[in-house]
Coordinates of C-alpha atoms in Angstrom, one line a residue:
X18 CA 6.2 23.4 14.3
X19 CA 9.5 21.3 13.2
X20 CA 6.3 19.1 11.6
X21 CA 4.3 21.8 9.6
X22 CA 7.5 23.6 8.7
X23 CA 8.2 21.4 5.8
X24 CA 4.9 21.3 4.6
X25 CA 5.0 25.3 3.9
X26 CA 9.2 25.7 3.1
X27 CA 10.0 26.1 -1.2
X28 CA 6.3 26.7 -2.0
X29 CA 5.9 29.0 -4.7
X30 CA 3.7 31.5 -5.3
X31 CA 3.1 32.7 -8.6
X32 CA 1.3 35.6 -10.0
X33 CA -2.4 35.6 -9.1
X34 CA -2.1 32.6 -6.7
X35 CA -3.1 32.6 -3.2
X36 CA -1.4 30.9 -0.2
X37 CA -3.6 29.0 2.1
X38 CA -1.5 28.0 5.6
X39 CA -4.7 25.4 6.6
X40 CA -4.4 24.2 2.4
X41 CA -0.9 23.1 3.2
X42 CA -0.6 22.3 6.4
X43 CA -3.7 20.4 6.9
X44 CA -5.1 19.5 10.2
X45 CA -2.8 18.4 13.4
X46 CA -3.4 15.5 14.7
X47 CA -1.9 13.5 17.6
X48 CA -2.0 10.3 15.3
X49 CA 0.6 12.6 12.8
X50 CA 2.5 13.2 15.8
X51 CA 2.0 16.5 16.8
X52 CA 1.9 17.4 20.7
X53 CA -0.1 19.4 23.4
X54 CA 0.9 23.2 22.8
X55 CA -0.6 26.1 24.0
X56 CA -4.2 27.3 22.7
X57 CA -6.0 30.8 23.3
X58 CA -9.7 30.5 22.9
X59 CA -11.8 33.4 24.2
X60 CA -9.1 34.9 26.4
X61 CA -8.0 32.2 27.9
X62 CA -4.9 30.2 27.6
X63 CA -5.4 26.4 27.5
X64 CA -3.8 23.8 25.8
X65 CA -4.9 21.8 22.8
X66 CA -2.8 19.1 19.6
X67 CA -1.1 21.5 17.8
X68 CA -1.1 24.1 20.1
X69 CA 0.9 26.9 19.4
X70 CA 0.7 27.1 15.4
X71 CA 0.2 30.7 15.6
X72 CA 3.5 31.4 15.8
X73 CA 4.0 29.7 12.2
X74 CA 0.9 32.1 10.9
X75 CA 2.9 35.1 12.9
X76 CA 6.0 34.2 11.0
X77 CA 4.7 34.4 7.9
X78 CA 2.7 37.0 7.9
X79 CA 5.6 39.5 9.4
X80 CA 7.2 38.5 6.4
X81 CA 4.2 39.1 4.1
X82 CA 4.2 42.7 6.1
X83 CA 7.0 43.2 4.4
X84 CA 6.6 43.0 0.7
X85 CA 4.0 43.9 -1.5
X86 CA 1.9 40.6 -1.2
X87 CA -1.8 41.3 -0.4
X88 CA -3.1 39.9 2.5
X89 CA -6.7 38.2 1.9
X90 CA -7.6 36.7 5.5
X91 CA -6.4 37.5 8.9
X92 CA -7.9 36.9 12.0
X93 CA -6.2 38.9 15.0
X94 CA -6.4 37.6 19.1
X95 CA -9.3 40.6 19.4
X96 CA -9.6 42.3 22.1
X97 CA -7.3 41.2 24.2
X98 CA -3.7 41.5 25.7
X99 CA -2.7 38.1 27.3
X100 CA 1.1 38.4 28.1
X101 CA 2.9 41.3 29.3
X102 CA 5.6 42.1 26.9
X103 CA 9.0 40.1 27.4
X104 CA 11.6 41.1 24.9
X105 CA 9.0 41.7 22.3
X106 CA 10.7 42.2 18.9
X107 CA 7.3 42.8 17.1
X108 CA 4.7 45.6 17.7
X109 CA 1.7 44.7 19.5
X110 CA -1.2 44.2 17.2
X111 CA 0.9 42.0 14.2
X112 CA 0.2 38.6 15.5
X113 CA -2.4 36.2 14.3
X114 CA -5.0 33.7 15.3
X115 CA -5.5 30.2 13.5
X116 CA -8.1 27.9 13.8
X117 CA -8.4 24.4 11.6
X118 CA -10.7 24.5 9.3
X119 CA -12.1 28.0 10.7
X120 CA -9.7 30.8 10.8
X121 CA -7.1 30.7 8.2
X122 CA -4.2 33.0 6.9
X123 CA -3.8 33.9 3.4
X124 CA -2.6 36.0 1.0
X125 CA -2.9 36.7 -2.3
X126 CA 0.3 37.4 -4.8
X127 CA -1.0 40.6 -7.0
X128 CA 2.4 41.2 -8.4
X129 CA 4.4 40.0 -11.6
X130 CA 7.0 38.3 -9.6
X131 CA 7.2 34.8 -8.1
X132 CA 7.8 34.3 -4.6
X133 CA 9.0 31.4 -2.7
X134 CA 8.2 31.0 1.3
X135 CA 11.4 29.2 3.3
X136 CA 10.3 27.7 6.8
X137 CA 12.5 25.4 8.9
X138 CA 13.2 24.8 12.6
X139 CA 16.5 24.7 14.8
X140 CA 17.6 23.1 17.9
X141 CA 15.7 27.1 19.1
X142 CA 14.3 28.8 16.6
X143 CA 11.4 29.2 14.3
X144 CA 12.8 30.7 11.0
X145 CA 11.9 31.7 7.5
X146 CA 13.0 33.7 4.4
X147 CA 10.8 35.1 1.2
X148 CA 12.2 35.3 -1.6
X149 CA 11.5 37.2 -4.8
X150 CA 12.4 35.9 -8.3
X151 CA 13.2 39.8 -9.0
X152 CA 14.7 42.2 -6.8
X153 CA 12.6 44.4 -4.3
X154 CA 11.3 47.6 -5.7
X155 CA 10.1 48.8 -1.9
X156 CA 11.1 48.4 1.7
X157 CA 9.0 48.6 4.7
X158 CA 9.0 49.5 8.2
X159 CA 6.3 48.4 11.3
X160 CA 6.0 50.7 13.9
X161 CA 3.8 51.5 16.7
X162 CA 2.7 55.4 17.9
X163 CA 0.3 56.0 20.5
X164 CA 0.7 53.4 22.7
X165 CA -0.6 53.5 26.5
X166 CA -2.4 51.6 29.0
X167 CA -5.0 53.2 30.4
X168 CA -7.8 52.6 32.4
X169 CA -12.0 52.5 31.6
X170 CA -14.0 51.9 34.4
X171 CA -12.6 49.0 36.8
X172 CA -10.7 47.9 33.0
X173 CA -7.1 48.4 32.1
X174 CA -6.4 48.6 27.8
X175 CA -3.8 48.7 25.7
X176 CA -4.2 51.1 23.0
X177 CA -1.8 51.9 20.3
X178 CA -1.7 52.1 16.3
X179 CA 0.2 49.7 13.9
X180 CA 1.8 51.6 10.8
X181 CA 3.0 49.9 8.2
X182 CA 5.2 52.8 6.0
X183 CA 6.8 51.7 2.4
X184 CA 9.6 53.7 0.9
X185 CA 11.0 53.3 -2.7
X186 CA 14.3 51.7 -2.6
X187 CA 15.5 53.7 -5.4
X188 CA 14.5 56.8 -4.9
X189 CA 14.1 57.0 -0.9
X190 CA 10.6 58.9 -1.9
X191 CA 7.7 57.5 0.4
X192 CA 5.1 56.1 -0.9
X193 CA 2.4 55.2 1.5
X194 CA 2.3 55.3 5.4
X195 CA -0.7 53.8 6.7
X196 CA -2.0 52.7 10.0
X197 CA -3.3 48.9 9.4
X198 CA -4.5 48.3 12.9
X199 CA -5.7 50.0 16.1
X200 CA -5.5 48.3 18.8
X201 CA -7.7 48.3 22.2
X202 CA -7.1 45.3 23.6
X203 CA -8.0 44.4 27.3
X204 CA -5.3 43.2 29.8
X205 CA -5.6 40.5 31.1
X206 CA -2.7 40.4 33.2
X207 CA -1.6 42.7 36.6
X208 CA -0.1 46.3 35.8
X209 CA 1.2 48.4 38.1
X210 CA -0.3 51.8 38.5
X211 CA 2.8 53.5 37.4
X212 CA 2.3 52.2 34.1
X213 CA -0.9 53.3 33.6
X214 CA -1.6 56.7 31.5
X215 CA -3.9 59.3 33.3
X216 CA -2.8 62.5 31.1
X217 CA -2.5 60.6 27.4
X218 CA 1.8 60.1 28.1
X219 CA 2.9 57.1 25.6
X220 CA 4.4 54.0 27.3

């Protein structure tokens, strides 16, 4: 990360452009420096150069969440729930899956304004900023409603919807509130029974 970071942080988007992460990134290689991380491929967790670059995609795409930007390629971890939630600070169902020179992230800027992407690493942190060359007209909130575990067949699932509601700043009036993703994800990890819905009851 502390090497792709720099390749992404005080790129500018202008109006009609489109950020490509693979474009500016380029492809990880041990020769460049970059070290074993973790890799999920078909459900299962492995390890791989680079490993662990979906966390720079899940950055930046929380952030794109967030503002107006439109969002042109995303590929999700389908299907399945890996890790059981540990002081999870994001909804379920927001994250992304990279794969050089496969699965990008990009989005497109549709709007009049400029916007400038701001990645860097600490001694513990990933952590980025977008910035506007004009002030925000909207705000948004992520949420999840409906979420459960429950059980098909010998199977245990996550389900649950992401909503992704914008409000005018100025006026507080909503303007949309739409659910961008459903999620029915398989887990792959043991859940104890108390956990699991048999009457529909939200986790």
């Amino acid at each position: 990360l502390s090497l792709a970071a720099p390749k992404i942080d005080g790129v500018l988007i202008c109006p009609g452009e489109t950020f490509s992460l693979w474009q500016l990134v380029g492809k990880c290689k041990a020769s460049m420096g970059y070290r074993e991380g973790v890799t999920i491929s078909n459900a299962k967790v492995s390890s791989g150069v680079g490993g662990g670059m979906c966390q720079l995609s899940n950055l930046i795409h929380w952030m794109v969440l967030h503002s107006p930007l439109e969002i042109v390629e995303h590929h999700h971890h389908d299907g399945f729930d890996l890790f059981p939630d540990y002081n999870r600070k994001v909804p379920f169902g927001t994250g992304t899956s990279i794969t050089y020179n496969y699965l990008d992230y990009r989005f497109k800027n549709t709007t009049d304004n400029t916007y400038q992407l701001c990645i860097y690493v600490n001694e513990k942190e990933l952590c980025g900023e977008l910035r506007s060359d004009a002030p925000a007209e909207y705000e948004y909130e992520i949420r999840t409603e409906n979420e459960m575990f429950v059980r098909e067949g010998e199977e245990v699932y996550r389900l649950g919807e992401v909503y992704r509601k914008c409000t005018d700043i100025k006026s507080g009036n909503i303007i949309g509130d739409t659910c961008i993703r459903k999620n029915h994800a398989k887990v792959m990890y043991d859940i104890d029974d108390s956990k699991i819905s048999v009457t529909g009851e939200k986790i």
